[in-house]
CSV table of C-alpha atoms in Angstrom, one decimal:
chain,number,residue,atom,x,y,z
A,1166,UNK,CA,50.5,126.4,143.0
A,1167,UNK,CA,52.0,129.9,143.1
A,1168,UNK,CA,51.0,132.2,140.3
A,1169,UNK,CA,53.6,132.4,137.6
A,1170,UNK,CA,55.6,135.6,137.1
A,1171,UNK,CA,54.8,137.7,134.1
A,1172,UNK,CA,57.3,137.2,131.3
A,1173,UNK,CA,59.7,140.0,130.5
A,1174,UNK,CA,59.1,141.9,127.3
A,1175,UNK,CA,61.2,140.7,124.5
A,1176,UNK,CA,64.3,142.8,123.9
A,1177,UNK,CA,64.4,144.8,120.7
A,1178,UNK,CA,66.4,143.0,118.1
A,1179,UNK,CA,69.9,144.5,117.7
A,1180,UNK,CA,72.0,144.1,114.6
A,1181,UNK,CA,74.8,141.7,115.1
A,1182,UNK,CA,78.3,143.3,115.4
A,1183,UNK,CA,79.6,143.9,111.9
A,1184,UNK,CA,76.2,143.5,110.3
A,1185,UNK,CA,74.6,146.4,108.5
A,1186,UNK,CA,71.7,148.4,109.9
A,1187,UNK,CA,69.0,148.6,107.2
A,1188,UNK,CA,68.1,152.2,108.3
A,1189,UNK,CA,71.8,153.4,108.1
A,1190,UNK,CA,72.5,155.7,105.2
A,1191,UNK,CA,76.2,155.1,104.4
A,1192,UNK,CA,76.1,157.6,101.5
A,1193,UNK,CA,74.9,160.4,103.9
A,1194,UNK,CA,77.6,159.6,106.4
A,1195,UNK,CA,80.3,159.8,103.7
A,1196,UNK,CA,78.9,163.1,102.5
A,1197,UNK,CA,78.9,164.5,106.0
A,1198,UNK,CA,82.5,163.4,106.4
A,1199,UNK,CA,83.6,165.1,103.2
A,1200,UNK,CA,81.7,168.3,104.2
A,1201,UNK,CA,83.4,168.3,107.5
A,1202,UNK,CA,86.8,168.1,105.9
A,1203,UNK,CA,85.9,171.0,103.5
A,1204,UNK,CA,84.5,173.2,106.3
A,1205,UNK,CA,87.5,172.6,108.6
A,1206,UNK,CA,90.0,173.1,105.8
A,1207,UNK,CA,88.4,176.3,104.8
A,1208,UNK,CA,88.4,177.5,108.5
A,1209,UNK,CA,92.1,176.9,108.7
A,1210,UNK,CA,92.8,178.6,105.4
A,1211,UNK,CA,90.8,181.5,106.6
A,1212,UNK,CA,93.3,182.0,109.4
A,1213,UNK,CA,96.0,183.0,106.9
A,1214,UNK,CA,94.2,186.2,105.9
A,1215,UNK,CA,93.4,187.2,109.6
A,1216,UNK,CA,96.7,186.3,111.2
A,1217,UNK,CA,99.1,189.3,111.1
A,1218,UNK,CA,101.0,191.6,113.3
A,1219,UNK,CA,99.3,190.4,116.5
A,1220,UNK,CA,100.7,186.9,115.9
A,1221,UNK,CA,104.3,188.3,115.8
A,1222,UNK,CA,103.7,190.2,119.0
A,1223,UNK,CA,102.4,187.1,120.7
A,1224,UNK,CA,105.5,185.1,119.7
A,1225,UNK,CA,107.7,188.0,121.0
A,1226,UNK,CA,105.8,188.1,124.3
A,1227,UNK,CA,106.2,184.3,124.7
A,1228,UNK,CA,109.9,184.5,123.9
A,1229,UNK,CA,110.4,187.3,126.5
A,1230,UNK,CA,108.6,185.6,129.3
A,1231,UNK,CA,110.9,184.6,132.2
A,1232,UNK,CA,108.5,182.1,133.7
A,1233,UNK,CA,106.1,179.8,131.9
A,1234,UNK,CA,103.2,180.1,129.4
A,1235,UNK,CA,100.1,179.1,131.3
A,1236,UNK,CA,97.4,177.9,129.0
A,1237,UNK,CA,93.7,178.0,130.0
A,1238,UNK,CA,90.5,176.9,128.4
A,1239,UNK,CA,87.1,175.5,129.4
A,1240,UNK,CA,85.3,172.6,127.8
A,1241,UNK,CA,86.5,171.6,124.3
A,1242,UNK,CA,88.7,174.7,124.3
A,1243,UNK,CA,90.3,173.2,127.5
A,1244,UNK,CA,91.1,170.0,125.7
A,1245,UNK,CA,92.7,172.0,122.9
A,1246,UNK,CA,94.6,174.0,125.6
A,1247,UNK,CA,96.1,170.9,127.1
A,1248,UNK,CA,97.4,169.8,123.8
A,1249,UNK,CA,98.8,173.3,123.0
A,1250,UNK,CA,100.6,173.4,126.4
A,1251,UNK,CA,102.1,169.9,125.8
A,1252,UNK,CA,103.3,170.9,122.4
A,1253,UNK,CA,104.9,174.1,123.7
A,1254,UNK,CA,106.6,172.3,126.5
A,1255,UNK,CA,108.0,169.6,124.2
A,1256,UNK,CA,109.4,172.2,121.8
A,1257,UNK,CA,111.4,174.4,124.2
A,1258,UNK,CA,108.8,176.8,125.7
A,1259,UNK,CA,108.1,176.0,129.4
A,1260,UNK,CA,104.3,175.7,129.6
A,1261,UNK,CA,101.5,174.1,131.7
A,1262,UNK,CA,97.7,173.9,131.6
A,1263,UNK,CA,95.7,175.3,134.4
A,1264,UNK,CA,91.9,174.6,134.5
A,1265,UNK,CA,90.1,178.0,134.9
A,1266,UNK,CA,87.5,176.6,137.3
A,1267,UNK,CA,90.2,175.2,139.5
A,1268,UNK,CA,92.1,178.5,139.3
A,1269,UNK,CA,89.3,180.2,141.2
A,1270,UNK,CA,89.7,177.6,144.0
A,1271,UNK,CA,93.4,177.9,144.6
A,1272,UNK,CA,95.2,177.0,141.4
A,1273,UNK,CA,95.8,180.7,140.6
A,1274,UNK,CA,98.7,180.3,143.0
A,1275,UNK,CA,100.4,178.5,140.2
A,1276,UNK,CA,100.6,181.7,138.2
A,1277,UNK,CA,103.3,184.2,139.0
A,1278,UNK,CA,104.0,187.7,137.7
A,1279,UNK,CA,106.9,186.3,135.5
A,1280,UNK,CA,104.4,184.1,133.6
A,1281,UNK,CA,102.2,184.7,130.6
A,1282,UNK,CA,98.6,183.4,130.2
A,1283,UNK,CA,97.4,182.0,126.9
A,1284,UNK,CA,93.6,181.9,127.2
A,1285,UNK,CA,91.5,180.0,124.7
A,1286,UNK,CA,87.8,180.5,124.3
A,1287,UNK,CA,85.7,180.6,121.2
A,1288,UNK,CA,83.0,182.8,122.5
A,1289,UNK,CA,85.3,184.7,124.9
A,1290,UNK,CA,82.6,184.8,127.6
A,1291,UNK,CA,83.3,181.7,129.6
A,1292,UNK,CA,82.4,182.5,133.2
A,1293,UNK,CA,85.3,180.6,134.6
A,1294,UNK,CA,87.8,182.6,132.6
A,1295,UNK,CA,86.2,186.1,132.9
A,1296,UNK,CA,86.1,185.6,136.7
A,1297,UNK,CA,89.8,185.5,137.0
A,1298,UNK,CA,90.7,188.2,134.5
A,1299,UNK,CA,90.8,191.0,137.2
A,1300,UNK,CA,93.2,188.9,139.2
A,1301,UNK,CA,95.5,188.4,136.2
A,1302,UNK,CA,95.5,192.1,135.6
A,1303,UNK,CA,96.4,192.8,139.2
A,1304,UNK,CA,99.3,190.4,138.9
A,1305,UNK,CA,100.5,192.2,135.8
A,1306,UNK,CA,100.6,188.9,133.9
A,1307,UNK,CA,100.6,189.4,130.1
A,1308,UNK,CA,97.4,187.9,128.5
A,1309,UNK,CA,97.2,186.5,125.0
A,1310,UNK,CA,93.8,185.4,123.9
A,1311,UNK,CA,92.8,183.0,121.2
A,1312,UNK,CA,89.1,183.7,120.5
A,1313,UNK,CA,86.5,183.7,117.8
A,1314,UNK,CA,84.7,186.8,119.3
A,1315,UNK,CA,86.8,189.9,119.0
A,1316,UNK,CA,84.3,192.0,121.0
A,1317,UNK,CA,84.1,189.6,123.9
A,1318,UNK,CA,85.1,190.2,127.5
A,1319,UNK,CA,88.2,188.1,127.0
A,1320,UNK,CA,89.3,190.0,123.9
A,1321,UNK,CA,88.8,193.4,125.6
A,1322,UNK,CA,91.0,192.4,128.6
A,1323,UNK,CA,93.7,190.7,126.5
A,1324,UNK,CA,97.0,192.4,125.7
A,1325,UNK,CA,97.2,190.5,122.4
A,1326,UNK,CA,94.2,188.8,120.5
A,1327,UNK,CA,94.5,186.1,118.0
A,1328,UNK,CA,91.4,185.6,115.9
A,1329,UNK,CA,90.2,182.0,115.7
A,1330,UNK,CA,86.7,182.8,114.4
A,1331,UNK,CA,84.9,180.5,111.9
A,1332,UNK,CA,81.9,181.2,109.6
A,1333,UNK,CA,80.3,178.0,110.8
A,1334,UNK,CA,80.9,174.8,112.6
A,1335,UNK,CA,81.2,171.5,110.8
A,1336,UNK,CA,78.4,170.2,113.0
A,1337,UNK,CA,75.1,170.0,111.0
A,1338,UNK,CA,73.4,171.8,113.9
A,1339,UNK,CA,76.1,174.4,114.0
A,1340,UNK,CA,76.5,173.8,117.7
A,1341,UNK,CA,79.2,171.3,118.5
A,1342,UNK,CA,82.7,172.9,118.6
A,1343,UNK,CA,84.3,171.4,115.5
A,1344,UNK,CA,85.8,173.9,113.0
A,1345,UNK,CA,86.4,176.4,115.9
A,1346,UNK,CA,88.5,173.9,117.9
A,1347,UNK,CA,90.4,173.1,114.7
A,1348,UNK,CA,91.4,176.7,114.2
A,1349,UNK,CA,92.3,177.0,117.9
A,1350,UNK,CA,94.6,174.0,117.5
A,1351,UNK,CA,96.1,175.3,114.3
A,1352,UNK,CA,96.9,178.7,116.0
A,1353,UNK,CA,98.5,176.9,119.0
A,1354,UNK,CA,100.6,174.7,116.6
A,1355,UNK,CA,101.6,177.9,114.7
A,1356,UNK,CA,102.8,179.5,117.9
A,1357,UNK,CA,104.8,176.5,118.9
A,1358,UNK,CA,106.4,176.2,115.4
A,1359,UNK,CA,107.3,179.9,115.4
A,1360,UNK,CA,108.7,179.7,118.9
A,1361,UNK,CA,110.9,176.7,118.3
A,1362,UNK,CA,112.3,178.3,115.2
A,1363,UNK,CA,113.1,181.5,117.0
A,1364,UNK,CA,114.8,179.6,119.8
A,1365,UNK,CA,116.9,177.6,117.4
A,1366,UNK,CA,115.3,174.4,118.7
A,1367,UNK,CA,117.0,171.3,117.2
A,1368,UNK,CA,116.1,167.6,116.8
A,1369,UNK,CA,118.5,166.8,119.7
A,1370,UNK,CA,116.6,169.3,121.9
A,1371,UNK,CA,113.3,167.6,121.0
A,1372,UNK,CA,114.9,164.2,121.8
A,1373,UNK,CA,115.8,165.3,125.3
A,1374,UNK,CA,112.2,166.0,126.0
A,1375,UNK,CA,111.2,162.5,124.6
A,1376,UNK,CA,113.9,160.1,126.0
A,1377,UNK,CA,111.4,157.2,126.1
A,1378,UNK,CA,110.4,157.5,122.4
A,1379,UNK,CA,111.9,156.2,119.3
A,1380,UNK,CA,113.4,159.6,118.4
A,1381,UNK,CA,115.0,159.9,121.8
A,1382,UNK,CA,116.6,156.5,121.5
A,1383,UNK,CA,118.0,157.4,118.0
A,1384,UNK,CA,119.4,160.8,119.1
A,1385,UNK,CA,120.5,160.1,122.6
A,1386,UNK,CA,121.8,156.6,122.5
A,1387,UNK,CA,125.6,156.5,121.9
A,1388,UNK,CA,127.5,153.5,120.8
A,1389,UNK,CA,129.3,153.5,124.1
A,1390,UNK,CA,125.9,152.8,125.8
A,1391,UNK,CA,125.2,149.6,123.8
A,1392,UNK,CA,128.4,148.2,122.2
A,1393,UNK,CA,130.3,145.2,123.3
A,1394,UNK,CA,133.5,145.9,125.0
A,1395,UNK,CA,136.5,144.2,126.6
A,1396,UNK,CA,136.6,140.4,126.3
A,1397,UNK,CA,133.2,140.3,124.7
A,1398,UNK,CA,134.8,141.7,121.5
A,1399,UNK,CA,136.3,138.9,119.2
A,1400,UNK,CA,139.8,139.7,118.1
A,1401,UNK,CA,142.9,137.8,116.9
A,1402,UNK,CA,146.4,138.8,115.7
A,1403,UNK,CA,147.0,138.6,111.9
A,1404,UNK,CA,149.1,135.4,112.1
A,1405,UNK,CA,146.4,133.4,114.0
A,1406,UNK,CA,145.7,130.0,112.4
A,1407,UNK,CA,142.2,129.6,110.9
A,1408,UNK,CA,140.9,127.1,113.5
A,1409,UNK,CA,141.8,129.4,116.3
A,1410,UNK,CA,140.1,132.3,114.5
A,1411,UNK,CA,136.9,130.2,114.3
A,1412,UNK,CA,137.1,129.3,118.0
A,1413,UNK,CA,137.3,133.1,118.8
A,1414,UNK,CA,134.3,133.8,116.6
A,1415,UNK,CA,132.2,131.0,118.1
A,1416,UNK,CA,133.0,131.9,121.7
A,1417,UNK,CA,132.0,135.6,121.3
A,1418,UNK,CA,128.9,135.1,119.2
A,1419,UNK,CA,129.2,138.3,117.2
A,1420,UNK,CA,129.2,136.6,113.8
A,1421,UNK,CA,132.6,138.3,113.0
A,1422,UNK,CA,136.1,138.8,114.4
A,1423,UNK,CA,138.5,141.7,114.2
A,1424,UNK,CA,142.1,141.1,113.1
A,1425,UNK,CA,144.4,143.5,114.9
A,1426,UNK,CA,148.1,144.4,115.1
A,1427,UNK,CA,150.2,144.4,118.2
A,1428,UNK,CA,148.9,147.8,119.2
A,1429,UNK,CA,145.3,146.8,118.8
A,1430,UNK,CA,144.7,148.7,115.6
A,1431,UNK,CA,142.2,147.2,113.2
A,1432,UNK,CA,143.7,145.5,110.2
A,1433,UNK,CA,140.7,143.7,109.0
A,1434,UNK,CA,137.5,141.7,109.7
A,1435,UNK,CA,136.4,138.1,109.1
A,1436,UNK,CA,132.6,137.3,109.1
A,1437,UNK,CA,130.3,134.3,108.9
A,1438,UNK,CA,129.5,135.4,105.3
A,1439,UNK,CA,133.3,135.2,104.5
A,1440,UNK,CA,133.4,131.6,105.9
A,1441,UNK,CA,130.5,130.5,103.6
A,1442,UNK,CA,132.1,132.0,100.5
A,1443,UNK,CA,135.5,130.2,101.3
A,1444,UNK,CA,133.7,126.9,101.8
A,1445,UNK,CA,131.9,127.4,98.5
A,1446,UNK,CA,135.3,127.9,96.8
A,1447,UNK,CA,136.7,124.8,98.4
A,1448,UNK,CA,139.6,126.5,100.1
A,1449,UNK,CA,141.5,124.3,102.5
A,1450,UNK,CA,140.9,126.3,105.7
A,1451,UNK,CA,143.3,124.2,107.8
A,1452,UNK,CA,146.3,125.8,106.1
A,1453,UNK,CA,145.4,129.5,106.2
A,1454,UNK,CA,145.9,132.3,108.7
A,1455,UNK,CA,143.6,135.2,109.6
A,1456,UNK,CA,145.5,137.8,107.5
A,1457,UNK,CA,144.9,135.7,104.4
A,1458,UNK,CA,141.1,135.5,104.7
A,1459,UNK,CA,140.3,138.9,106.3
A,1460,UNK,CA,138.7,141.9,104.6
A,1461,UNK,CA,141.4,144.6,104.9
A,1462,UNK,CA,140.4,148.1,105.9
A,1463,UNK,CA,136.8,147.3,107.0
A,1464,UNK,CA,134.1,149.8,107.7
A,1465,UNK,CA,134.5,151.1,111.3
A,1466,UNK,CA,132.9,153.7,113.4
A,1467,UNK,CA,134.2,156.0,116.1
A,1468,UNK,CA,133.4,155.2,119.7
A,1469,UNK,CA,131.8,158.7,120.3
A,1470,UNK,CA,129.2,158.2,117.5
A,1471,UNK,CA,125.5,157.7,118.0
A,1472,UNK,CA,124.1,154.2,117.8
A,1473,UNK,CA,121.8,155.3,115.0
A,1474,UNK,CA,124.9,156.1,112.9
A,1475,UNK,CA,126.0,152.5,113.3
A,1476,UNK,CA,122.6,151.4,112.1
A,1477,UNK,CA,122.8,153.7,109.1
A,1478,UNK,CA,126.3,152.4,108.2
A,1479,UNK,CA,125.0,148.8,108.4
A,1480,UNK,CA,122.1,149.6,106.1
A,1481,UNK,CA,124.2,151.5,103.6
A,1482,UNK,CA,126.8,148.8,103.1
A,1483,UNK,CA,124.5,145.8,103.9
A,1484,UNK,CA,126.6,144.5,106.7
A,1485,UNK,CA,125.4,143.2,110.1
A,1486,UNK,CA,128.5,144.0,112.3
A,1487,UNK,CA,130.6,147.0,112.8
A,1488,UNK,CA,133.9,147.4,114.6
A,1489,UNK,CA,134.2,150.4,116.9
A,1490,UNK,CA,137.5,152.2,117.2
A,1491,UNK,CA,139.0,155.2,119.1
A,1492,UNK,CA,140.7,158.2,117.6
A,1493,UNK,CA,143.9,156.3,117.0
A,1494,UNK,CA,142.1,153.4,115.2
A,1495,UNK,CA,142.5,151.0,118.1
A,1496,UNK,CA,139.7,148.5,118.5
A,1497,UNK,CA,137.5,149.4,121.6
A,1498,UNK,CA,134.2,147.7,120.8
A,1499,UNK,CA,131.9,146.0,118.4
A,1500,UNK,CA,128.2,146.0,117.6
A,1501,UNK,CA,125.8,144.0,115.4
A,1502,UNK,CA,122.2,144.5,114.2
A,1503,UNK,CA,120.9,142.3,117.0
A,1504,UNK,CA,122.5,144.6,119.6
A,1505,UNK,CA,120.8,147.6,118.0
A,1506,UNK,CA,117.4,145.9,118.0
A,1507,UNK,CA,117.7,145.0,121.6
A,1508,UNK,CA,118.5,148.6,122.4
A,1509,UNK,CA,115.4,149.6,120.2
A,1510,UNK,CA,117.5,151.8,118.0
A,1511,UNK,CA,116.2,149.9,115.0
């Protein structure tokens, strides 16, 4: 008989998912979280006293640049830099992130004399950044630094320095970038806000940079893009018998029908809700015509309006359908809440 294999050592017991670890100190974790909030909030508040004339000069320099704002940073500062570049680009300031290490291996070709470099480094002595400072100087590229060390190599070479220094990190070891990256991010956001204000940047401009988002759909989708038109719009003349009115409503599936004059101008509207109320009153519907049951002068909206305006109109008046008219009041379309939901406007 072959010798039996030695049995594997028993695995250390692990707490089941969701169960509590008897050695875990929940109160300590909560205390550290609260201390982190306090330290980082104090770090951001500290920026107010130190941010002055140099901030205005940085904004002016970014406004004047004919090219792009090139953001750089290594490590955690690099992650902040990517976010700052994205925020600038989405708020009207052309920007991109270039990794400093890659810059030394060819990506410096992305930077032109018409650009401006925004370098982010807490210590200001990152080898990857300091190595390319002479090249940036030869190119004549303006350099704005966000750093916590005002005596660093980066600060000495920069044209404008923004102080992001902190008294201590939120990390209990005072090592992991925590409060310092928070102040870097806050300064980047402050630059973006000041720049968008100086450029007169509007919500519509923001939407153009975010066409796939909810804001983009609300601000860029016009009624003409989503409304029903032509034969899909239910309409009948004022003298139409009620049974024919109902056939028109059923065939078009809008839940309402427009009543129009000979020139196509809207006289009124009849909805599913109106039908229920007439039935409750016991009205003999076989003997009435469209003009007798319609709501005269209904809420309408112009064909050049945004789809979001139609949604607001429906919500304000608690209606589910809106007729769309041109400048002369002629019916040119219709839309209901289901159409707006399909278009993801609401």
